[in-house]
XYZ file of C-alpha atoms in Angstrom:
626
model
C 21.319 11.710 1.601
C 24.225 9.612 0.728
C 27.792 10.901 2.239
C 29.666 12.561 -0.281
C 33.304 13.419 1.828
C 36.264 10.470 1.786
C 39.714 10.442 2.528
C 42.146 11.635 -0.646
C 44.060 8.538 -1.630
C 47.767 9.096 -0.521
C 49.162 9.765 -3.924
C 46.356 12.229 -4.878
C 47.140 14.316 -1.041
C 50.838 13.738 -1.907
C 50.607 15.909 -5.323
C 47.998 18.362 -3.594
C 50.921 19.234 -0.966
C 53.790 18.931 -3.760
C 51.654 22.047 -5.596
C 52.937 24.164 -1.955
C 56.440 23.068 -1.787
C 57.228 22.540 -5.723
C 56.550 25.625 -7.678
C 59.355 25.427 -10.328
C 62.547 23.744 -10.569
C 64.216 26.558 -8.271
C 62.055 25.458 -5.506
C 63.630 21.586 -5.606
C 67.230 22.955 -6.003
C 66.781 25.278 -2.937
C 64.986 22.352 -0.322
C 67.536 20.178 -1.889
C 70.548 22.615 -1.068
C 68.724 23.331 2.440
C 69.184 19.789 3.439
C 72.462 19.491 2.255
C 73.946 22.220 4.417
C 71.644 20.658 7.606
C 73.698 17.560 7.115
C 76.840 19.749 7.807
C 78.606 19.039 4.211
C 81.284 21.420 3.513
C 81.198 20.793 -0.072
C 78.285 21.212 -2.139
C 78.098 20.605 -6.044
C 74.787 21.396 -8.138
C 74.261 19.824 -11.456
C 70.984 20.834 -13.779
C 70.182 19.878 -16.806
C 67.525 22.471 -19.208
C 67.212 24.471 -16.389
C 66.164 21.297 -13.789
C 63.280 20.351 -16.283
C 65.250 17.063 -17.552
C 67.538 16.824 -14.027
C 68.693 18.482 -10.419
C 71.150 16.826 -8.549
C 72.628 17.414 -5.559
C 75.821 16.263 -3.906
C 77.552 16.873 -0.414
C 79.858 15.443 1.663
C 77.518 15.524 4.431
C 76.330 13.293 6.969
C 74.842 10.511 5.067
C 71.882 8.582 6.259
C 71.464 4.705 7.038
C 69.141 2.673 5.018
C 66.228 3.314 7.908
C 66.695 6.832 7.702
C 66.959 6.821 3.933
C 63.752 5.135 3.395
C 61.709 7.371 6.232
C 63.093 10.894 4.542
C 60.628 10.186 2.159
C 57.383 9.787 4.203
C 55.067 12.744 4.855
C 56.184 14.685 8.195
C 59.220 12.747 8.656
C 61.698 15.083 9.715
C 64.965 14.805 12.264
C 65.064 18.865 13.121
C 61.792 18.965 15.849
C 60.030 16.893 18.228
C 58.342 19.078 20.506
C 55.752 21.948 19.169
C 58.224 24.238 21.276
C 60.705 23.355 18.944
C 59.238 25.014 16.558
C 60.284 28.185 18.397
C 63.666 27.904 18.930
C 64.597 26.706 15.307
C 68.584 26.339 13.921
C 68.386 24.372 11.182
C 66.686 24.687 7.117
C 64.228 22.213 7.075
C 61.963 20.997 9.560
C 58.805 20.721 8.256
C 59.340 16.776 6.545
C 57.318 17.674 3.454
C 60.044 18.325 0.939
C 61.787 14.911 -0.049
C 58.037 13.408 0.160
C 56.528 16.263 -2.091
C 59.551 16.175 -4.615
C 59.056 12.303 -4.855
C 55.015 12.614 -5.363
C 55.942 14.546 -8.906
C 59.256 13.343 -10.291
C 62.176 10.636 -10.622
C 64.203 10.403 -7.744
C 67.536 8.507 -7.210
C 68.819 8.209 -4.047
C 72.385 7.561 -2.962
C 73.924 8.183 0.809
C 75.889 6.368 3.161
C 77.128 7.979 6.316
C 80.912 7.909 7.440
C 82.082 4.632 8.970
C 79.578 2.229 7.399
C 81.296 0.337 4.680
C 78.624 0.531 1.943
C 75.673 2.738 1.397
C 72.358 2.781 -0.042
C 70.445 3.276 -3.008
C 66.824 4.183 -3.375
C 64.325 5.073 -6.613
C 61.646 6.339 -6.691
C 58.833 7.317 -9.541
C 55.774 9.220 -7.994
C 56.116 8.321 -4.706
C 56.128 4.661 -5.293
C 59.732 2.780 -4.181
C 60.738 1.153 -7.335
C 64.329 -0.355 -5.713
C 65.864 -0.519 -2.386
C 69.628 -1.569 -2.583
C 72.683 -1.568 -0.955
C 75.532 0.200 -3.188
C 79.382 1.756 -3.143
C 79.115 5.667 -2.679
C 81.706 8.134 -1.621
C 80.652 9.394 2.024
C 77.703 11.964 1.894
C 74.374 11.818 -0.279
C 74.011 12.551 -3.657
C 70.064 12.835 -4.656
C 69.236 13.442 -8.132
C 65.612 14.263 -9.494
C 64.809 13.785 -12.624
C 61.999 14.820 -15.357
C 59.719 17.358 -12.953
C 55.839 16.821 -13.380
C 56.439 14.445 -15.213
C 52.940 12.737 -13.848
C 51.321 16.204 -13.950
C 51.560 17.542 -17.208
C 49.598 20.539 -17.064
C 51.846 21.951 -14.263
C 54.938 21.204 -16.158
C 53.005 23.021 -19.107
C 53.254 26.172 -17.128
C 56.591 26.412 -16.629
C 58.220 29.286 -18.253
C 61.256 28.897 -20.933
C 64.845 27.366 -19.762
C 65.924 30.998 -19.303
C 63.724 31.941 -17.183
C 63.908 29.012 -15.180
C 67.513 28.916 -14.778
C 67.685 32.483 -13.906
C 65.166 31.071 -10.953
C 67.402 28.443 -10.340
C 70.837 30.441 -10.243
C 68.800 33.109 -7.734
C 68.417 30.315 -5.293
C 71.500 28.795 -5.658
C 73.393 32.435 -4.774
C 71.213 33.431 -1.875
C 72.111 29.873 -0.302
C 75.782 30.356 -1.136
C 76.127 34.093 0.169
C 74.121 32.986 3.230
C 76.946 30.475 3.823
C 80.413 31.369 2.828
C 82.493 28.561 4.722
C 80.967 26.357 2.461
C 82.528 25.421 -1.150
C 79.708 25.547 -3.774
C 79.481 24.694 -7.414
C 77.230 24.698 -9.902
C 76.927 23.139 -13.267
C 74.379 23.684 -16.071
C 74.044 21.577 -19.395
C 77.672 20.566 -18.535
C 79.023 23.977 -18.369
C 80.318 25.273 -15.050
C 78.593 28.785 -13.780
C 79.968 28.874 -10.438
C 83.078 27.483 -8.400
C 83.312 28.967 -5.225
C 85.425 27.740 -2.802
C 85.806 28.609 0.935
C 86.279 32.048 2.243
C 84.894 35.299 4.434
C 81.636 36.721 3.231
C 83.427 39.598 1.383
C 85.044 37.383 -0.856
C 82.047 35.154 -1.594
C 80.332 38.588 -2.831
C 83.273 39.004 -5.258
C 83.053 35.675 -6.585
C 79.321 35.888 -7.020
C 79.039 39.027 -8.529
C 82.478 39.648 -10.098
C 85.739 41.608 -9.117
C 84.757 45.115 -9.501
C 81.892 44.532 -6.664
C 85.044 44.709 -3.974
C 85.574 48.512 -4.834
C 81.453 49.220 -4.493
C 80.697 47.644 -1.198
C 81.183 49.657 2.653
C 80.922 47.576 5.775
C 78.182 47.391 7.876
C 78.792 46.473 11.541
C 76.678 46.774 14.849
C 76.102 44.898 17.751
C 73.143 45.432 20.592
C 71.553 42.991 22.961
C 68.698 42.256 20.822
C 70.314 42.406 17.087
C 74.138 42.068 15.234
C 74.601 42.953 11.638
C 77.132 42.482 9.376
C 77.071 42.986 6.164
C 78.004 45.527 2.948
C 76.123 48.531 1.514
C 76.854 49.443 -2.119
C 77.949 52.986 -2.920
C 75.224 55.609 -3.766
C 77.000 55.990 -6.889
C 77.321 52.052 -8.324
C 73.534 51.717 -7.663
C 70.958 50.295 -10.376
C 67.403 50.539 -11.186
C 67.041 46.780 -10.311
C 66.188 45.184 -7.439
C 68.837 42.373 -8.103
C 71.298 43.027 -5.625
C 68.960 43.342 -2.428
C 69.970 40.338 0.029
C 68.498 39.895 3.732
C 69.797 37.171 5.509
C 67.911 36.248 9.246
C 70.147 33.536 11.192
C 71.716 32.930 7.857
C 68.493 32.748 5.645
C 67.317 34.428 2.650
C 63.890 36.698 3.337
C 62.278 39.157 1.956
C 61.078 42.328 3.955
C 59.589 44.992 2.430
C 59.629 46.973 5.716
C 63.033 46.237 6.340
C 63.837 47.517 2.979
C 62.551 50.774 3.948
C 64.617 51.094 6.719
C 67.999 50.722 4.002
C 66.128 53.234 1.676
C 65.687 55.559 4.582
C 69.228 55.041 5.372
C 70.425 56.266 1.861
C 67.741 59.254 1.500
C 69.637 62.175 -0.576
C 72.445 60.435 -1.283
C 70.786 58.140 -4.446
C 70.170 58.794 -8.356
C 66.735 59.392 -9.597
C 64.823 55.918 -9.148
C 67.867 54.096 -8.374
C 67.593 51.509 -5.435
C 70.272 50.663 -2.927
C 72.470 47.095 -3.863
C 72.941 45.764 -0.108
C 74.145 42.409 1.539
C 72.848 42.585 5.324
C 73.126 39.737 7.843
C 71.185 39.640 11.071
C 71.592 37.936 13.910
C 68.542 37.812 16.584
C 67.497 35.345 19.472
C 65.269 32.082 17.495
C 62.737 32.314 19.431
C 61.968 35.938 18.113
C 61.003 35.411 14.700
C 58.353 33.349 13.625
C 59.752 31.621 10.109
C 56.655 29.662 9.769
C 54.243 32.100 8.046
C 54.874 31.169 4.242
C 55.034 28.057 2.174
C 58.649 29.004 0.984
C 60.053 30.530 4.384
C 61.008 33.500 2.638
C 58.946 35.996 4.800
C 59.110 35.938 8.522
C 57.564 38.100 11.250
C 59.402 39.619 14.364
C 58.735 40.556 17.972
C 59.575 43.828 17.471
C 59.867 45.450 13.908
C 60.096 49.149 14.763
C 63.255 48.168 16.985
C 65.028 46.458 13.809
C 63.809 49.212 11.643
C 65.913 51.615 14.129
C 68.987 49.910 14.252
C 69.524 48.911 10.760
C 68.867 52.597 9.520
C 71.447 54.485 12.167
C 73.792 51.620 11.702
C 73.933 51.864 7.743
C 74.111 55.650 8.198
C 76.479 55.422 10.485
C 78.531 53.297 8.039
C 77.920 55.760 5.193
C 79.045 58.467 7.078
C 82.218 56.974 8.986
C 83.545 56.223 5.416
C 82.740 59.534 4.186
C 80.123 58.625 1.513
C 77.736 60.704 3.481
C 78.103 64.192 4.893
C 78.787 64.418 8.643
C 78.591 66.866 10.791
C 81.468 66.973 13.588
C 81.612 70.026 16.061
C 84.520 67.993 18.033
C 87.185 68.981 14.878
C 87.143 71.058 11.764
C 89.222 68.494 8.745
C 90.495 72.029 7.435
C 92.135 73.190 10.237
C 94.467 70.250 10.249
C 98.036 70.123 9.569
C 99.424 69.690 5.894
C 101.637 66.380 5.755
C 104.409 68.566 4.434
C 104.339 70.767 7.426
C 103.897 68.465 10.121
C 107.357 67.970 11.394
C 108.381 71.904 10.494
C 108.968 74.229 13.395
C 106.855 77.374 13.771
C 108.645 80.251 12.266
C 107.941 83.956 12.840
C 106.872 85.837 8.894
C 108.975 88.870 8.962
C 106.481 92.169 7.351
C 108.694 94.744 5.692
C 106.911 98.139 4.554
C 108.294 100.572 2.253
C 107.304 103.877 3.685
C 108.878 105.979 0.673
C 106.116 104.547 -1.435
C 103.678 106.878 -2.908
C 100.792 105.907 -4.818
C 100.215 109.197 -6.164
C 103.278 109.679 -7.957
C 103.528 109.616 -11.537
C 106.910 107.517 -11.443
C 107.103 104.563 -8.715
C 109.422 105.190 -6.017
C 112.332 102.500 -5.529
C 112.644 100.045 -2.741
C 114.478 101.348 0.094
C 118.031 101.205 -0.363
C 118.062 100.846 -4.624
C 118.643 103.701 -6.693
C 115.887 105.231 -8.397
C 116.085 104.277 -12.107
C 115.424 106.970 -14.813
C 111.774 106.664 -15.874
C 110.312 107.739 -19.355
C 106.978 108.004 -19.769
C 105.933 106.064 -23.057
C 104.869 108.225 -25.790
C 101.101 107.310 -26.969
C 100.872 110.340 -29.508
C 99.081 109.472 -32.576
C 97.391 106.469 -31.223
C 94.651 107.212 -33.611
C 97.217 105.828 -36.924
C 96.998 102.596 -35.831
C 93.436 101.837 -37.237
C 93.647 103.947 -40.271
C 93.106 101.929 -43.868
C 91.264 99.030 -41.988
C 87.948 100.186 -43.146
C 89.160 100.614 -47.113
C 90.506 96.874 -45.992
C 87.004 95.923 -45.303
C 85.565 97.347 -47.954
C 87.944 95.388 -50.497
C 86.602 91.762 -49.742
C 87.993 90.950 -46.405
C 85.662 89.653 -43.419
C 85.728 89.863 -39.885
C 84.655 86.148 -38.938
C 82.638 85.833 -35.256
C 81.929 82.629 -33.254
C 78.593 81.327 -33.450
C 77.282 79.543 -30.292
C 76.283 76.261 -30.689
C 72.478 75.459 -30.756
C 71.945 72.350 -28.217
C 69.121 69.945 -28.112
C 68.792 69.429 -31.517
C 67.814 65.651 -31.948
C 68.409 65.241 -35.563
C 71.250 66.010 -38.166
C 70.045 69.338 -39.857
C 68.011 68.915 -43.524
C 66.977 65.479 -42.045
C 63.909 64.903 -43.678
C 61.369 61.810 -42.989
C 60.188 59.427 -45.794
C 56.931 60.649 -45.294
C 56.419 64.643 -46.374
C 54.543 65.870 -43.482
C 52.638 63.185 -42.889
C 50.746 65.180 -40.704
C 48.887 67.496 -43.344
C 47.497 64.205 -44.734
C 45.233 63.874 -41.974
C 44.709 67.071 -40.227
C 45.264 70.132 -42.751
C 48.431 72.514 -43.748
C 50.608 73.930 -41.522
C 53.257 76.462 -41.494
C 57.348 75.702 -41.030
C 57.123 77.386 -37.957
C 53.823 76.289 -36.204
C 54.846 74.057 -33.228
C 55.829 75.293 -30.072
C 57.344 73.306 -27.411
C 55.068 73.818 -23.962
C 56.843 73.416 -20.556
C 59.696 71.472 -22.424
C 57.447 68.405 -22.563
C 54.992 68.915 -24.400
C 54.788 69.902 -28.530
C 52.044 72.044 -29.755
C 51.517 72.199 -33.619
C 48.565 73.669 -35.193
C 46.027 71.565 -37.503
C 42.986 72.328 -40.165
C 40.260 71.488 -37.051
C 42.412 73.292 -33.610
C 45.521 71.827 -32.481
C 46.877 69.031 -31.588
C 49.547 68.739 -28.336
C 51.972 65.740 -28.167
C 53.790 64.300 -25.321
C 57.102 64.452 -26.553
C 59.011 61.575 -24.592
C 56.019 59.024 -25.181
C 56.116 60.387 -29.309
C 59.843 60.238 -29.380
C 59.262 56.225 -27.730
C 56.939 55.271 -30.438
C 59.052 56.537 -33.134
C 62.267 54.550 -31.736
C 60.244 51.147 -31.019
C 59.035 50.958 -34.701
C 62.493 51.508 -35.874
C 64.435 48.936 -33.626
C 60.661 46.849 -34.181
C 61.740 46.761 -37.831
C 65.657 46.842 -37.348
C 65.430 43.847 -35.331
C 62.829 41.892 -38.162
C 64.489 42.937 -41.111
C 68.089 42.917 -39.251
C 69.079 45.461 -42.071
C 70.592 47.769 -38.944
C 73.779 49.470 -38.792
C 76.641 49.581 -36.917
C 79.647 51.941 -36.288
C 82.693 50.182 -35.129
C 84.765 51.614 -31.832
C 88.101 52.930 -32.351
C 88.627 50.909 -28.568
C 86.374 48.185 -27.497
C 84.028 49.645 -24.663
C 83.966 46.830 -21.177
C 81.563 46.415 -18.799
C 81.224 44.125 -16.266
C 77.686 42.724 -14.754
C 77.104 39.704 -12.667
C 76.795 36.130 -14.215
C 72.843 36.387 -13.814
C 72.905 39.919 -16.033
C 75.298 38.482 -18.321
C 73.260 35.383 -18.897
C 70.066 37.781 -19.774
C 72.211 39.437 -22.067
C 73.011 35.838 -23.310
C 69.789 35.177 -24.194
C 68.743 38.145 -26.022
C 72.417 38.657 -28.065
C 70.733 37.693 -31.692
C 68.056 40.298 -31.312
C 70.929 43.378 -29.629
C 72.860 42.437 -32.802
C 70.219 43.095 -35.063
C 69.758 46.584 -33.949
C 73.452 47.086 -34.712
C 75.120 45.782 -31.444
C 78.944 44.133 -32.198
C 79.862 41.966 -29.517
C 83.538 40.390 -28.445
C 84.476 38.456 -25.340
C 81.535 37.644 -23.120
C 83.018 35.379 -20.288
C 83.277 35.425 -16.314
C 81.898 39.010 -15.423
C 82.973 41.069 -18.748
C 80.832 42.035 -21.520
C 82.882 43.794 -24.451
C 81.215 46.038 -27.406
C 83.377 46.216 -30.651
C 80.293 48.179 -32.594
C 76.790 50.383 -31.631
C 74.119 51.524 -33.252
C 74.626 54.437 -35.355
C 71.502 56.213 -33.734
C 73.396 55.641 -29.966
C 76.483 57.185 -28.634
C 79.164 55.025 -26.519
C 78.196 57.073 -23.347
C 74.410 55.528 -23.777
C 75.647 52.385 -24.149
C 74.988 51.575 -20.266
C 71.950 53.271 -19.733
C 70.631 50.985 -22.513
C 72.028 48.064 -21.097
C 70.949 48.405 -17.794
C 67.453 49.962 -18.542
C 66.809 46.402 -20.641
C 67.977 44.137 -17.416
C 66.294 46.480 -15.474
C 62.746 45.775 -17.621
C 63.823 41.840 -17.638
C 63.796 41.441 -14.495
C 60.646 39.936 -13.271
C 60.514 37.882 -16.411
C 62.374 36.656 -19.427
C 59.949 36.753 -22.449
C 60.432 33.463 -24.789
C 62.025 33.233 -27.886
C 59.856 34.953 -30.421
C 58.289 37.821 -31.312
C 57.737 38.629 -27.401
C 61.402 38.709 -26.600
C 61.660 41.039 -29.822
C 59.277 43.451 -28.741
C 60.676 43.485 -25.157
C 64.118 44.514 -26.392
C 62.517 47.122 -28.889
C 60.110 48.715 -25.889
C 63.308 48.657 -23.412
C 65.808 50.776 -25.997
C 63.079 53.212 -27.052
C 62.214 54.052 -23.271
C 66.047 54.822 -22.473
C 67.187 56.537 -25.767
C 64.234 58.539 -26.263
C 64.140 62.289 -24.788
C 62.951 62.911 -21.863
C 60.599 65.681 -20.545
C 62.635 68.690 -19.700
C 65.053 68.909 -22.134
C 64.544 71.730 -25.167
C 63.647 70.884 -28.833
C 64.417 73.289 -31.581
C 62.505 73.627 -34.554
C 63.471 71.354 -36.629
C 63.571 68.574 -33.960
C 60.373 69.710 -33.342
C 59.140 69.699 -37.160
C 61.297 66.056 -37.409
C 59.492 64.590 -34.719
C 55.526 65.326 -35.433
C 56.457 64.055 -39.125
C 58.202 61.298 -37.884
C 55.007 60.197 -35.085
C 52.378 60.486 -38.003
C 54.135 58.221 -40.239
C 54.067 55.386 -37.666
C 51.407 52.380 -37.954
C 50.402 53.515 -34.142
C 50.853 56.642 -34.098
C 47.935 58.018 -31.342
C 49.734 55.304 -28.318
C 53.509 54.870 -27.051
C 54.749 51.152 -26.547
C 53.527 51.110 -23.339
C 49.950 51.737 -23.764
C 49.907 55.222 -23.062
C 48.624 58.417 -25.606
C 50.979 59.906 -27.658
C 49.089 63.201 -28.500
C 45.861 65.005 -27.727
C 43.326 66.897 -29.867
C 41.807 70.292 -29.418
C 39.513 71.564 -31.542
C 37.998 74.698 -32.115
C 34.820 73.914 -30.624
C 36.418 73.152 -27.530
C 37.899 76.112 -27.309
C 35.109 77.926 -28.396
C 33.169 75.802 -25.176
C 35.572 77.289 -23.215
C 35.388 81.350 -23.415
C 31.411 80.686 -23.454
């Protein structure tokens, strides 16, 4: 039998080991950005070009390399961080594996430029799928600058699945802020198609949050500060009440770098129990300090997950330390038996001297006598008695009033959770009756205020009202957003908000389509997002809750332009404006809204896949008493 196993040519093994390291564009910016801070810059500036497809590069004021150590970054486990296998335990630095420059070079363009302080010129390398094309010497400001250009190029099916420039920048712009907020005595900034997204210089941690995430995060956030033998934190919680439905504002830093821990996530939602909304998540920037030689950081390609010595001990600390925080700054009850808060002294009274109340009684009062007796020395005054004789005139001639025309008008309470204007009727006359038989004006019922039962020809038929009411609302915005024949109603005052520059960029992206349902937008710069016009079927309260309910469902992925994107945006508003189970229908909201299902194309399954309505017919009922 003839062998059949050889050695992978270099360039083949290269591109097979790229696939680990380079996932998408975000995954070059953040190795790239790892090295950078390694070579102790203190200025780092990101450029990227359609969202790092076309170009990333990176430039510090770092280090520098020679031309040795320039050409050697690029070989396969080439690395200056270890040199021992124990050095893998005791690790201080980003990199250390030696596969990234070598992996990024095995699928793109790469230009390199460096030269390290006190050599006079520096050096200049290119590189096209890991072949050296030149090798030069060059003039170049102190530091490296390393650009990488047109990604898979040589692989084209992998650069086939790369998602839209959206989505990749919104990759892209994640890892660029978890590197900044890990490090915030380092100036970062960060450029994309020539526009600047981020300049942010120098500063504490606190104020690297601001700049991140925008000024009104410095009113949200409560310190978080403990320090044991095995662990230190620092950090910020966000207030119960600023929290969101996303998971976008969850960062754990270990030795100051970005994981993810689902366990130590528990320990923060543990922290918070009772004080959250309903399915809100806690917003949190945590830094931990433990000994290296603790943590394993060597379990995953992306070093995003590591393991510790001992988890339960963590999972401890960080949950009594963030209550501790929530409590000390009164976001959380506490309870105190040292000192009651009510028993202290007003600020007015502080400084006043304890005086004596005087208590005078007047013993010549007599509560049974007809005329009140005066205060002790006053003179009793003469008393009449009023005369109420012939009460009984007052009302006389007020029913012969009556009786000529005039009314006695009464307040009528208002009728609440009625969906629709009154006399509302639906294009299609009870649609219903087309496919299921006649039914009377008053023949639905509303069953544990979620459910609508309505009688039909064959039984009866019992609809889900929230997942009804979400079909209804998608094929409206559906055909809002198509025919863009929506319309708007303009605000007397323009209604801000403010979201981060990731949210605002989503918001960016899907502007056209928010217009078309009768959105009005003004001023959408830094971290403020202002609404001149709604919907008319929205009020300006619900304006939020729509907002953040659509970032919320974006954000695992941002469809592409197209009908996708379109039906995301219809799906997101018809799952936070329609009602909810629980809340009371009246009749003709009842009425409105089985008319208003049947005349849908899809009437029998929400947006989301899920049925709209049920059928019971007589038989089955009949099955049941048998």
């Amino acid at each position: 039998m003839a062998d059949i196993i050889k050695l992978l040519p270099d360039h083949v093994a290269n591109q097979i080991a790229a696939g680990e390291v380079v996932q998408r564009p975000a995954s070059v910016v953040k190795e790239l950005l790892e090295n950078a801070i390694d070579a102790g810059a203190s200025s780092i500036k990101l450029i990227v070009k359609d969202a790092g497809k076309t170009l990333i590069q990176i430039i510090d004021d770092g280090k520098g390399m020679s031309d040795t150590d320039a050409r050697m970054s690029f070989e396969r486990h080439a690395t200056s961080k270890i040199t021992t296998a124990d050095d893998l335990f005791n690790l201080n630095t980003k990199g250390f594996r030696g596969e990234a420059l070598a992996s990024i070079a095995a699928v793109a363009h790469v230009a390199l430029k460096t030269r390290p302080e006190g050599a006079e010129v520096g050096t200049h390398i290119e590189i096209e799928g890991s072949k050296i094309i030149t090798q030069e010497v060059c003039a170049t400001p102190k530091g490296t600058s390393l650009a990488v250009k047109n990604l898979f190029f040589n692989i084209p099916a992998r650069r086939n699945f790369l998602k839209s420039n959206s989505v990749e920048l919104r990759h892209v712009i994640d890892e660029f802020q978890r590197v900044a907020l890990a490090h915030p005595d380092i100036a970062f900034a960060m450029y994309h198609n020539e526009g600047e997204l981020f300049q942010l210089p120098k500063g504490n941690l606190k104020q690297r949050i601001v700049a991140i995430f925008g000024g009104k995060t410095n009113e949200k956030l409560v310190p978080v500060q403990e320090e044991t033998d095995i662990l230190t934190i620092n950090g910020f919680v966000v207030k119960p009440e600023f929290s969101k439905k996303t998971r976008g504002e969850q960062f754990f830093f270990v030795n100051d770098r970005f994981i993810k821990s689902a366990y130590l996530n528990h320990a923060v939602t543990a922290a918070f129990d009772g004080l959250l909304p309903d399915r809100a998540r806690a917003s949190y920037f945590l830094y931990l300090k433990v000994d290296p030689a603790t943590i394993d950081i060597n379990i995953h390609p992306t070093k995003t997950e590591i393991k510790f010595d001992d988890e339960h001990a963590l999972y401890a600390m960080l949950r009594s330390t963030i209550k501790h925080s929530l409590g000390q700054f009164s976001i959380a009850p506490v309870l105190d038996f040292n000192r009651d808060s009510e028993l202290d002294t007003p600020y007015d009274y502080k400084n006043k001297g304890v005086v004596t109340p005087k208590i005078e009684v007047d013993r010549t009062f007599n509560p049974f006598e007809s005329v009140p007796a005066p205060k002790r020395g006053a003179q009793r005054p003469d008393y009449e008695k009023p005369d109420v004789t012939g009460w009984e005139k007052m009302y006389e001639g007020m029913e012969s009033q009556a009786t000529a025309g005039s009314t006695v008008t009464f307040e009528k309470e208002v009728s609440t959770g009625n969906m629709f204007e009154s006399g509302l009727n639906t294009k299609a006359a009870a649609p219903i009756t087309a496919t299921a038989g006649s039914q009377d004006e008053s023949s639905t019922y509303q069953l544990n205020k979620k459910y609508i039962v309505s009688t039909i020809k064959s039984g009866m038929v019992i609809i889900d009202q929230h997942k009804a009411h979400q079909r209804v609302l998608y094929e409206e915005f559906l055909r809002n957003i198509t025919v863009k024949e929506s319309v708007s109603q303009q605000l007397l005052f323009p209604l801000t908000l403010t979201y981060s520059t990731t949210e605002l960029a989503l918001i960016e992206e899907l502007k056209e389509g928010l217009e078309n349902t009768g959105f009005i937008f003004g001023l959408i710069s830094g971290d403020i997002l202002e609404i001149n016009g709604i919907p008319t079927s929205i009020t300006e309260s619900q304006v939020p809750v729509v907002i953040d309910q659509l970032l919320s469902d974006l954000e695992n992925e941002v469809p592409d332009s197209g009908f996708s994107q379109t039906d995301t945006l219809a799906k997101s508003m018809a799952k936070s404006l329609a009602v909810k189970g629980g809340e009371t229908l009246d009749s003709l909201s009842r009425e409105h809204l089985v008319n208003s299902l049947f005349a849908c194309k899809e009437p029998s399954i929400s947006p989301t896949n899920k049925k709209t309505f049920i059928t019971i017919t007589g038989d089955d009922l009949d099955r049941k008493f048998k």
